[in-house]
mmCIF file of N, CA, C and O in Angstrom:
data_model
loop_
_atom_site.group_PDB
_atom_site.id
_atom_site.type_symbol
_atom_site.label_atom_id
_atom_site.label_comp_id
_atom_site.label_asym_id
_atom_site.label_seq_id
_atom_site.Cartn_x
_atom_site.Cartn_y
_atom_site.Cartn_z
ATOM 1 N N MET A 1 42.682 109.294 115.803
ATOM 2 C CA MET A 1 42.692 109.214 117.168
ATOM 3 C C MET A 1 41.143 109.116 117.925
ATOM 4 O O MET A 1 40.988 108.122 118.373
ATOM 5 N N ILE A 2 40.581 110.009 118.026
ATOM 6 C CA ILE A 2 39.205 110.174 118.279
ATOM 7 C C ILE A 2 38.251 110.823 116.966
ATOM 8 O O ILE A 2 38.577 111.330 116.366
ATOM 9 N N ASN A 3 37.113 109.803 116.859
ATOM 10 C CA ASN A 3 36.064 110.299 116.006
ATOM 11 C C ASN A 3 34.838 110.840 116.583
ATOM 12 O O ASN A 3 34.346 110.105 117.534
ATOM 13 N N LEU A 4 34.536 111.844 116.087
ATOM 14 C CA LEU A 4 33.149 112.583 116.311
ATOM 15 C C LEU A 4 32.056 112.349 115.174
ATOM 16 O O LEU A 4 32.477 112.370 114.173
ATOM 17 N N THR A 5 30.862 111.657 115.797
ATOM 18 C CA THR A 5 29.866 111.517 114.766
ATOM 19 C C THR A 5 29.364 112.903 114.461
ATOM 20 O O THR A 5 29.671 113.841 115.145
ATOM 21 N N GLU A 6 28.458 112.937 113.392
ATOM 22 C CA GLU A 6 27.954 114.254 113.242
ATOM 23 C C GLU A 6 27.147 114.546 114.179
ATOM 24 O O GLU A 6 27.070 115.993 114.776
ATOM 25 N N SER A 7 26.484 113.877 114.968
ATOM 26 C CA SER A 7 25.488 114.352 115.915
ATOM 27 C C SER A 7 26.325 114.676 117.032
ATOM 28 O O SER A 7 26.034 115.855 117.814
ATOM 29 N N ALA A 8 27.285 114.079 117.392
ATOM 30 C CA ALA A 8 28.251 114.541 118.535
ATOM 31 C C ALA A 8 29.009 115.995 118.205
ATOM 32 O O ALA A 8 28.892 116.838 118.931
ATOM 33 N N ALA A 9 29.331 116.110 116.768
ATOM 34 C CA ALA A 9 29.861 117.365 116.655
ATOM 35 C C ALA A 9 28.922 118.535 116.681
ATOM 36 O O ALA A 9 29.260 119.373 116.867
ATOM 37 N N ASN A 10 27.630 118.252 116.060
ATOM 38 C CA ASN A 10 26.450 119.397 116.254
ATOM 39 C C ASN A 10 26.226 119.570 117.666
ATOM 40 O O ASN A 10 26.227 120.902 117.859
ATOM 41 N N ALA A 11 26.370 118.514 118.600
ATOM 42 C CA ALA A 11 26.056 119.058 119.995
ATOM 43 C C ALA A 11 27.209 119.837 120.573
ATOM 44 O O ALA A 11 26.987 120.603 121.577
ATOM 45 N N VAL A 12 28.475 119.532 120.238
ATOM 46 C CA VAL A 12 29.594 120.246 120.739
ATOM 47 C C VAL A 12 29.450 121.914 120.008
ATOM 48 O O VAL A 12 29.351 122.839 120.832
ATOM 49 N N ARG A 13 29.223 121.792 118.731
ATOM 50 C CA ARG A 13 29.111 123.176 118.184
ATOM 51 C C ARG A 13 28.087 124.057 118.865
ATOM 52 O O ARG A 13 28.078 125.171 118.951
ATOM 53 N N THR A 14 26.768 123.349 119.361
ATOM 54 C CA THR A 14 25.638 124.030 119.839
ATOM 55 C C THR A 14 26.231 124.478 121.317
ATOM 56 O O THR A 14 25.923 125.636 121.615
ATOM 57 N N ALA A 15 26.784 123.660 121.876
ATOM 58 C CA ALA A 15 27.208 124.119 123.128
ATOM 59 C C ALA A 15 28.462 125.282 123.227
ATOM 60 O O ALA A 15 28.258 126.407 124.102
ATOM 61 N N ILE A 16 29.133 125.080 122.170
ATOM 62 C CA ILE A 16 30.187 126.115 122.173
ATOM 63 C C ILE A 16 29.288 127.607 121.723
ATOM 64 O O ILE A 16 29.815 128.517 122.264
ATOM 65 N N ALA A 17 28.413 127.594 120.832
ATOM 66 C CA ALA A 17 27.747 128.706 120.614
ATOM 67 C C ALA A 17 27.126 129.168 121.803
ATOM 68 O O ALA A 17 26.755 130.659 121.699
ATOM 69 N N GLY A 18 26.727 128.359 122.565
ATOM 70 C CA GLY A 18 25.789 128.944 123.839
ATOM 71 C C GLY A 18 26.643 129.161 124.883
ATOM 72 O O GLY A 18 26.273 129.559 126.062
ATOM 73 N N ALA A 19 27.950 129.275 124.816
ATOM 74 C CA ALA A 19 28.902 129.288 126.152
ATOM 75 C C ALA A 19 28.979 130.722 126.227
ATOM 76 O O ALA A 19 28.766 131.571 125.186
ATOM 77 N N LYS A 20 29.291 131.231 127.506
ATOM 78 C CA LYS A 20 29.216 132.488 127.928
ATOM 79 C C LYS A 20 30.259 133.275 127.842
ATOM 80 O O LYS A 20 30.746 134.226 127.869
ATOM 81 N N SER A 21 31.621 132.446 127.682
ATOM 82 C CA SER A 21 32.913 132.722 127.630
ATOM 83 C C SER A 21 33.490 132.087 126.233
ATOM 84 O O SER A 21 33.063 131.019 125.896
ATOM 85 N N PRO A 22 34.539 132.678 125.805
ATOM 86 C CA PRO A 22 35.341 132.105 124.567
ATOM 87 C C PRO A 22 35.831 130.590 124.668
ATOM 88 O O PRO A 22 36.176 130.326 125.946
ATOM 89 N N VAL A 23 35.398 129.954 123.752
ATOM 90 C CA VAL A 23 35.960 128.469 123.669
ATOM 91 C C VAL A 23 36.705 128.072 122.559
ATOM 92 O O VAL A 23 36.310 128.506 121.304
ATOM 93 N N GLY A 24 37.905 127.426 122.878
ATOM 94 C CA GLY A 24 38.723 126.972 121.888
ATOM 95 C C GLY A 24 38.436 125.712 121.317
ATOM 96 O O GLY A 24 38.956 125.443 120.330
ATOM 97 N N GLY A 25 37.887 124.812 122.279
ATOM 98 C CA GLY A 25 37.513 123.501 121.730
ATOM 99 C C GLY A 25 37.108 122.563 122.827
ATOM 100 O O GLY A 25 36.915 123.120 124.023
ATOM 101 N N LEU A 26 37.046 121.306 122.699
ATOM 102 C CA LEU A 26 36.617 120.484 123.660
ATOM 103 C C LEU A 26 37.961 119.666 123.948
ATOM 104 O O LEU A 26 38.632 118.854 123.204
ATOM 105 N N ARG A 27 37.965 119.390 125.363
ATOM 106 C CA ARG A 27 38.960 118.873 125.944
ATOM 107 C C ARG A 27 38.641 117.518 126.571
ATOM 108 O O ARG A 27 37.593 117.437 127.383
ATOM 109 N N ILE A 28 39.402 116.411 126.214
ATOM 110 C CA ILE A 28 38.863 115.179 126.855
ATOM 111 C C ILE A 28 40.056 114.638 127.425
ATOM 112 O O ILE A 28 41.299 114.512 126.928
ATOM 113 N N MET A 29 39.824 113.623 128.448
ATOM 114 C CA MET A 29 40.683 112.953 129.100
ATOM 115 C C MET A 29 40.053 111.705 129.690
ATOM 116 O O MET A 29 38.734 111.626 129.998
ATOM 117 N N VAL A 30 41.064 110.870 130.291
ATOM 118 C CA VAL A 30 40.254 109.585 130.981
ATOM 119 C C VAL A 30 41.128 109.815 132.599
ATOM 120 O O VAL A 30 42.391 110.273 132.528
ATOM 121 N N GLU A 31 40.338 109.677 133.604
ATOM 122 C CA GLU A 31 40.879 109.651 135.086
ATOM 123 C C GLU A 31 40.340 108.465 135.671
ATOM 124 O O GLU A 31 39.327 107.816 135.207
ATOM 125 N N SER A 32 41.031 108.234 136.755
ATOM 126 C CA SER A 32 40.480 107.082 137.583
ATOM 127 C C SER A 32 39.367 107.166 138.237
ATOM 128 O O SER A 32 38.991 108.343 138.640
ATOM 129 N N GLY A 33 38.436 106.382 138.159
ATOM 130 C CA GLY A 33 37.270 106.632 139.008
ATOM 131 C C GLY A 33 35.994 105.727 138.090
ATOM 132 O O GLY A 33 36.466 104.943 137.138
ATOM 133 N N GLY A 34 34.921 105.958 138.445
ATOM 134 C CA GLY A 34 33.849 105.335 137.844
ATOM 135 C C GLY A 34 33.725 103.869 138.290
ATOM 136 O O GLY A 34 34.443 103.144 138.808
ATOM 137 N N CYS A 35 32.765 103.080 138.009
ATOM 138 C CA CYS A 35 32.173 101.892 138.318
ATOM 139 C C CYS A 35 33.266 100.736 137.734
ATOM 140 O O CYS A 35 33.473 99.581 138.267
ATOM 141 N N ALA A 36 33.726 100.940 136.636
ATOM 142 C CA ALA A 36 34.535 100.308 135.822
ATOM 143 C C ALA A 36 36.051 100.385 135.985
ATOM 144 O O ALA A 36 36.805 99.623 135.337
ATOM 145 N N GLY A 37 36.496 101.378 136.784
ATOM 146 C CA GLY A 37 37.909 101.650 136.932
ATOM 147 C C GLY A 37 38.620 103.204 136.491
ATOM 148 O O GLY A 37 39.403 103.601 137.059
ATOM 149 N N LEU A 38 37.936 103.390 135.173
ATOM 150 C CA LEU A 38 38.451 104.599 134.511
ATOM 151 C C LEU A 38 37.195 105.278 133.967
ATOM 152 O O LEU A 38 36.176 104.587 133.491
ATOM 153 N N LYS A 39 37.313 106.492 133.836
ATOM 154 C CA LYS A 39 35.785 107.370 133.618
ATOM 155 C C LYS A 39 36.392 108.435 132.456
ATOM 156 O O LYS A 39 37.516 108.768 132.522
ATOM 157 N N TYR A 40 35.460 108.715 131.556
ATOM 158 C CA TYR A 40 35.962 109.887 130.579
ATOM 159 C C TYR A 40 35.454 111.190 131.492
ATOM 160 O O TYR A 40 34.464 111.305 132.163
ATOM 161 N N LYS A 41 36.353 112.011 131.004
ATOM 162 C CA LYS A 41 35.935 113.457 131.434
ATOM 163 C C LYS A 41 36.255 114.524 130.125
ATOM 164 O O LYS A 41 37.303 114.496 129.624
ATOM 165 N N MET A 42 35.251 115.265 129.921
ATOM 166 C CA MET A 42 35.308 116.111 128.825
ATOM 167 C C MET A 42 34.699 117.351 129.187
ATOM 168 O O MET A 42 33.663 117.525 129.971
ATOM 169 N N GLY A 43 35.137 118.651 128.729
ATOM 170 C CA GLY A 43 34.360 120.077 128.748
ATOM 171 C C GLY A 43 35.029 120.844 127.785
ATOM 172 O O GLY A 43 36.105 120.631 127.187
ATOM 173 N N LEU A 44 34.322 121.820 127.873
ATOM 174 C CA LEU A 44 34.804 123.070 126.719
ATOM 175 C C LEU A 44 35.965 123.867 127.645
ATOM 176 O O LEU A 44 35.608 124.124 128.757
ATOM 177 N N VAL A 45 36.757 124.016 126.742
ATOM 178 C CA VAL A 45 37.893 125.020 127.367
ATOM 179 C C VAL A 45 38.558 126.097 126.380
ATOM 180 O O VAL A 45 38.019 126.247 125.205
ATOM 181 N N ALA A 46 38.903 126.984 127.150
ATOM 182 C CA ALA A 46 39.329 128.126 126.175
ATOM 183 C C ALA A 46 40.541 128.042 125.304
ATOM 184 O O ALA A 46 40.502 128.557 124.165
ATOM 185 N N ASP A 47 41.344 127.082 125.769
ATOM 186 C CA ASP A 47 42.611 126.785 124.939
ATOM 187 C C ASP A 47 43.130 125.436 125.561
ATOM 188 O O ASP A 47 42.820 125.030 126.653
ATOM 189 N N ALA A 48 43.796 124.746 124.655
ATOM 190 C CA ALA A 48 44.547 123.645 125.086
ATOM 191 C C ALA A 48 45.699 123.718 126.028
ATOM 192 O O ALA A 48 46.189 124.853 126.097
ATOM 193 N N GLU A 49 45.804 122.718 126.695
ATOM 194 C CA GLU A 49 46.959 122.876 127.510
ATOM 195 C C GLU A 49 48.227 122.904 126.619
ATOM 196 O O GLU A 49 48.295 122.180 125.510
ATOM 197 N N ALA A 50 49.374 123.016 127.107
ATOM 198 C CA ALA A 50 50.656 122.982 126.192
ATOM 199 C C ALA A 50 50.995 121.669 125.540
ATOM 200 O O ALA A 50 51.402 121.830 124.303
ATOM 201 N N ASP A 51 50.962 120.843 126.441
ATOM 202 C CA ASP A 51 51.118 119.291 125.853
ATOM 203 C C ASP A 51 49.943 118.724 125.131
ATOM 204 O O ASP A 51 50.179 117.335 124.910
ATOM 205 N N ASP A 52 48.640 119.006 125.001
ATOM 206 C CA ASP A 52 47.641 118.432 124.519
ATOM 207 C C ASP A 52 47.978 118.031 123.092
ATOM 208 O O ASP A 52 48.620 118.675 122.412
ATOM 209 N N ILE A 53 47.279 116.772 122.864
ATOM 210 C CA ILE A 53 47.353 116.354 121.279
ATOM 211 C C ILE A 53 45.962 117.011 120.666
ATOM 212 O O ILE A 53 44.971 117.040 121.301
ATOM 213 N N ARG A 54 46.458 117.713 119.654
ATOM 214 C CA ARG A 54 45.282 118.636 119.163
ATOM 215 C C ARG A 54 44.548 117.955 117.882
ATOM 216 O O ARG A 54 45.488 117.523 117.115
ATOM 217 N N VAL A 55 43.540 117.693 117.698
ATOM 218 C CA VAL A 55 42.628 117.212 116.601
ATOM 219 C C VAL A 55 41.485 117.910 116.142
ATOM 220 O O VAL A 55 41.072 118.631 116.920
ATOM 221 N N GLU A 56 41.280 118.114 115.042
ATOM 222 C CA GLU A 56 40.144 118.954 114.399
ATOM 223 C C GLU A 56 39.328 117.778 113.373
ATOM 224 O O GLU A 56 39.829 117.338 112.434
ATOM 225 N N GLN A 57 38.005 117.806 114.043
ATOM 226 C CA GLN A 57 37.173 117.065 113.189
ATOM 227 C C GLN A 57 35.783 117.789 112.938
ATOM 228 O O GLN A 57 35.313 118.290 114.098
ATOM 229 N N GLU A 58 35.279 117.527 111.956
ATOM 230 C CA GLU A 58 34.002 118.278 111.653
ATOM 231 C C GLU A 58 33.936 119.684 112.296
ATOM 232 O O GLU A 58 32.787 120.060 112.660
ATOM 233 N N ASP A 59 35.150 120.403 112.078
ATOM 234 C CA ASP A 59 35.117 121.976 112.440
ATOM 235 C C ASP A 59 34.992 121.908 113.969
ATOM 236 O O ASP A 59 34.695 122.887 114.548
ATOM 237 N N VAL A 60 35.428 121.031 114.618
ATOM 238 C CA VAL A 60 35.473 120.854 116.183
ATOM 239 C C VAL A 60 36.661 120.707 116.596
ATOM 240 O O VAL A 60 37.500 119.701 115.994
ATOM 241 N N ARG A 61 37.465 121.602 117.094
ATOM 242 C CA ARG A 61 38.756 121.367 117.971
ATOM 243 C C ARG A 61 38.892 120.620 119.134
ATOM 244 O O ARG A 61 37.899 120.904 119.907
ATOM 245 N N ILE A 62 39.535 119.391 119.199
ATOM 246 C CA ILE A 62 39.577 118.544 120.219
ATOM 247 C C ILE A 62 40.940 118.536 120.512
ATOM 248 O O ILE A 62 41.739 118.284 120.210
ATOM 249 N N PHE A 63 40.974 118.647 121.957
ATOM 250 C CA PHE A 63 42.161 118.542 122.880
ATOM 251 C C PHE A 63 42.105 117.460 123.619
ATOM 252 O O PHE A 63 41.582 117.177 124.468
ATOM 253 N N VAL A 64 43.205 116.549 123.525
ATOM 254 C CA VAL A 64 43.388 115.276 124.242
ATOM 255 C C VAL A 64 44.425 115.187 125.098
ATOM 256 O O VAL A 64 45.552 115.529 124.851
ATOM 257 N N GLU A 65 44.272 115.051 126.287
ATOM 258 C CA GLU A 65 45.327 115.114 127.559
ATOM 259 C C GLU A 65 46.234 113.853 127.260
ATOM 260 O O GLU A 65 45.691 112.717 126.867
ATOM 261 N N PRO A 66 47.566 114.260 127.286
ATOM 262 C CA PRO A 66 48.344 113.192 126.455
ATOM 263 C C PRO A 66 48.661 111.934 127.263
ATOM 264 O O PRO A 66 48.647 110.838 126.539
ATOM 265 N N THR A 67 48.325 111.775 128.585
ATOM 266 C CA THR A 67 48.465 110.597 129.142
ATOM 267 C C THR A 67 47.288 109.718 128.993
ATOM 268 O O THR A 67 47.119 108.642 129.099
ATOM 269 N N SER A 68 46.174 110.546 128.295
ATOM 270 C CA SER A 68 44.968 109.819 128.135
ATOM 271 C C SER A 68 44.855 109.166 126.711
ATOM 272 O O SER A 68 43.859 108.305 126.360
ATOM 273 N N ALA A 69 45.639 109.707 125.898
ATOM 274 C CA ALA A 69 45.734 109.219 124.267
ATOM 275 C C ALA A 69 45.665 107.709 124.175
ATOM 276 O O ALA A 69 44.870 107.357 123.460
ATOM 277 N N SER A 70 46.491 106.864 125.099
ATOM 278 C CA SER A 70 46.416 105.421 124.793
ATOM 279 C C SER A 70 45.179 104.804 124.971
ATOM 280 O O SER A 70 44.624 104.020 124.464
ATOM 281 N N TYR A 71 44.660 105.332 126.068
ATOM 282 C CA TYR A 71 42.940 104.857 126.322
ATOM 283 C C TYR A 71 42.004 105.199 125.494
ATOM 284 O O TYR A 71 40.868 104.561 125.140
ATOM 285 N N LEU A 72 42.268 106.387 124.752
ATOM 286 C CA LEU A 72 41.283 106.785 123.591
ATOM 287 C C LEU A 72 41.368 106.525 122.341
ATOM 288 O O LEU A 72 40.539 106.910 121.276
ATOM 289 N N ALA A 73 42.562 105.945 121.849
ATOM 290 C CA ALA A 73 42.892 105.774 120.539
ATOM 291 C C ALA A 73 41.749 104.833 119.792
ATOM 292 O O ALA A 73 41.257 103.822 120.267
ATOM 293 N N GLY A 74 41.314 105.338 118.642
ATOM 294 C CA GLY A 74 40.202 104.852 118.038
ATOM 295 C C GLY A 74 38.781 104.886 118.617
ATOM 296 O O GLY A 74 37.908 104.543 117.908
ATOM 297 N N THR A 75 38.601 105.839 119.421
ATOM 298 C CA THR A 75 37.292 105.946 120.169
ATOM 299 C C THR A 75 36.494 106.670 119.249
ATOM 300 O O THR A 75 36.896 107.926 118.789
ATOM 301 N N THR A 76 35.350 106.466 119.225
ATOM 302 C CA THR A 76 33.977 107.214 118.396
ATOM 303 C C THR A 76 33.286 107.720 119.607
ATOM 304 O O THR A 76 32.600 106.920 120.446
ATOM 305 N N ILE A 77 32.847 109.114 119.410
ATOM 306 C CA ILE A 77 31.992 109.734 120.537
ATOM 307 C C ILE A 77 30.641 110.081 119.647
ATOM 308 O O ILE A 77 30.716 110.843 118.593
ATOM 309 N N ASP A 78 29.511 109.682 120.194
ATOM 310 C CA ASP A 78 28.287 109.901 119.725
ATOM 311 C C ASP A 78 27.338 110.784 120.371
ATOM 312 O O ASP A 78 27.935 110.445 121.860
ATOM 313 N N PHE A 79 26.625 111.320 119.904
ATOM 314 C CA PHE A 79 25.636 112.023 120.784
ATOM 315 C C PHE A 79 24.378 111.446 120.605
ATOM 316 O O PHE A 79 23.641 111.601 119.477
ATOM 317 N N VAL A 80 23.705 110.871 121.812
ATOM 318 C CA VAL A 80 22.294 110.155 121.410
ATOM 319 C C VAL A 80 21.247 110.810 122.240
ATOM 320 O O VAL A 80 21.515 111.528 123.419
ATOM 321 N N ILE A 81 19.957 110.924 121.617
ATOM 322 C CA ILE A 81 18.774 111.203 122.322
ATOM 323 C C ILE A 81 18.057 110.043 122.522
ATOM 324 O O ILE A 81 17.553 109.633 121.419
ATOM 325 N N GLY A 82 17.502 109.631 123.883
ATOM 326 C CA GLY A 82 16.616 108.756 123.819
ATOM 327 C C GLY A 82 15.790 109.023 125.037
ATOM 328 O O GLY A 82 15.484 110.027 125.579
ATOM 329 N N MET A 83 14.944 107.918 125.269
ATOM 330 C CA MET A 83 13.831 108.078 126.197
ATOM 331 C C MET A 83 14.195 108.362 127.822
ATOM 332 O O MET A 83 13.641 108.891 128.583
ATOM 333 N N ASP A 84 15.456 107.819 127.966
ATOM 334 C CA ASP A 84 16.316 108.084 129.291
ATOM 335 C C ASP A 84 17.003 109.378 129.439
ATOM 336 O O ASP A 84 17.808 109.680 130.397
ATOM 337 N N GLY A 85 16.909 110.066 128.358
ATOM 338 C CA GLY A 85 17.550 111.478 128.283
ATOM 339 C C GLY A 85 18.678 111.478 127.074
ATOM 340 O O GLY A 85 18.597 110.482 126.281
ATOM 341 N N SER A 86 19.283 112.304 127.047
ATOM 342 C CA SER A 86 20.419 112.538 126.009
ATOM 343 C C SER A 86 21.939 112.932 126.807
ATOM 344 O O SER A 86 21.951 113.079 127.645
ATOM 345 N N GLY A 87 22.698 112.504 125.850
ATOM 346 C CA GLY A 87 24.169 112.513 126.161
ATOM 347 C C GLY A 87 25.155 111.943 125.359
ATOM 348 O O GLY A 87 24.799 111.485 124.278
ATOM 349 N N PHE A 88 26.510 112.198 125.464
ATOM 350 C CA PHE A 88 27.721 111.667 124.792
ATOM 351 C C PHE A 88 27.862 110.105 125.079
ATOM 352 O O PHE A 88 27.785 109.961 126.143
ATOM 353 N N VAL A 89 28.055 109.384 124.029
ATOM 354 C CA VAL A 89 28.290 107.958 124.395
ATOM 355 C C VAL A 89 29.659 107.473 123.768
ATOM 356 O O VAL A 89 29.787 107.940 122.519
ATOM 357 N N PHE A 90 30.463 106.845 124.290
ATOM 358 C CA PHE A 90 31.837 106.520 123.787
ATOM 359 C C PHE A 90 31.754 104.882 123.221
ATOM 360 O O PHE A 90 31.505 104.217 124.156
ATOM 361 N N ASP A 91 32.274 104.859 122.191
ATOM 362 C CA ASP A 91 32.617 103.329 121.604
ATOM 363 C C ASP A 91 34.024 103.402 121.577
ATOM 364 O O ASP A 91 34.675 103.835 120.470
ATOM 365 N N ASN A 92 34.616 102.752 122.643
ATOM 366 C CA ASN A 92 36.007 102.564 122.655
ATOM 367 C C ASN A 92 36.624 101.193 122.576
ATOM 368 O O ASN A 92 36.310 100.319 123.361
ATOM 369 N N PRO A 93 37.535 101.161 121.562
ATOM 370 C CA PRO A 93 37.960 99.919 121.275
ATOM 371 C C PRO A 93 39.046 99.335 122.266
ATOM 372 O O PRO A 93 39.565 98.158 122.246
ATOM 373 N N GLN A 94 39.569 100.258 122.967
ATOM 374 C CA GLN A 94 40.571 99.962 124.097
ATOM 375 C C GLN A 94 39.968 99.228 125.242
ATOM 376 O O GLN A 94 40.681 98.761 126.261
ATOM 377 N N ALA A 95 38.575 99.551 125.518
ATOM 378 C CA ALA A 95 38.006 99.239 126.579
ATOM 379 C C ALA A 95 37.455 97.656 126.562
ATOM 380 O O ALA A 95 37.061 97.192 125.608
ATOM 381 N N ARG A 96 38.164 96.951 127.659
ATOM 382 C CA ARG A 96 38.076 95.711 127.795
ATOM 383 C C ARG A 96 36.643 95.490 128.615
ATOM 384 O O ARG A 96 35.861 94.243 128.801
ATOM 385 N N SER A 97 36.235 96.453 129.318
ATOM 386 C CA SER A 97 34.657 96.241 130.099
ATOM 387 C C SER A 97 34.320 97.641 130.144
ATOM 388 O O SER A 97 35.131 98.552 129.910
ATOM 389 N N SER A 98 33.033 97.782 130.416
ATOM 390 C CA SER A 98 32.275 98.959 130.556
ATOM 391 C C SER A 98 31.248 98.946 131.453
ATOM 392 O O SER A 98 30.736 97.515 131.888
ATOM 393 N N CYS A 99 30.777 100.117 132.153
ATOM 394 C CA CYS A 99 29.634 99.925 133.179
ATOM 395 C C CYS A 99 28.368 100.266 132.154
ATOM 396 O O CYS A 99 28.472 100.399 131.198
ATOM 397 N N SER A 100 27.196 100.082 132.793
ATOM 398 C CA SER A 100 26.064 100.311 132.065
ATOM 399 C C SER A 100 25.720 101.634 131.655
ATOM 400 O O SER A 100 25.046 102.077 130.632
ATOM 401 N N CYS A 101 26.335 102.546 132.507
ATOM 402 C CA CYS A 101 25.920 104.064 131.971
ATOM 403 C C CYS A 101 26.893 104.541 130.720
ATOM 404 O O CYS A 101 26.378 105.461 130.230
ATOM 405 N N GLY A 102 28.162 103.578 130.331
ATOM 406 C CA GLY A 102 28.804 103.966 129.330
ATOM 407 C C GLY A 102 29.781 105.098 129.547
ATOM 408 O O GLY A 102 30.485 105.544 128.716
ATOM 409 N N LYS A 103 29.934 105.711 130.692
ATOM 410 C CA LYS A 103 30.753 106.646 131.115
ATOM 411 C C LYS A 103 32.016 106.148 131.789
ATOM 412 O O LYS A 103 32.947 107.044 132.059
ATOM 413 N N SER A 104 32.063 104.738 131.997
ATOM 414 C CA SER A 104 33.248 104.197 132.970
ATOM 415 C C SER A 104 33.543 102.927 132.072
ATOM 416 O O SER A 104 32.813 102.168 131.507
ATOM 417 N N PHE A 105 34.895 102.731 132.068
ATOM 418 C CA PHE A 105 35.341 101.424 131.309
ATOM 419 C C PHE A 105 36.655 100.944 132.419
ATOM 420 O O PHE A 105 37.131 101.634 133.001
ATOM 421 N N GLY A 106 37.119 99.891 131.784
ATOM 422 C CA GLY A 106 38.292 99.274 132.301
ATOM 423 C C GLY A 106 39.018 98.453 131.336
ATOM 424 O O GLY A 106 38.768 98.438 130.105
#
């Protein structure tokens, strides 16, 4: 369903290690918004929601909000460091269009 690159997995593990409260995994979802119509939302959570789809990759637990699953199928998430800053980048085969920031798609 979702693939994390080694760089993304390392970034998530580093964030989990630095969290002030217990973390069960990374929750990912898609919601309306952004310049292309849909935007990615992700964050560390203590536990999955009851109906979340659970995936484990690179020793990182990923919780996918169920209505977002079809939008995220086959997505690869990378973590890049560049001159403009660092952050997560989504390579989503479901996206027909995207904005220049890479956080929004249609």
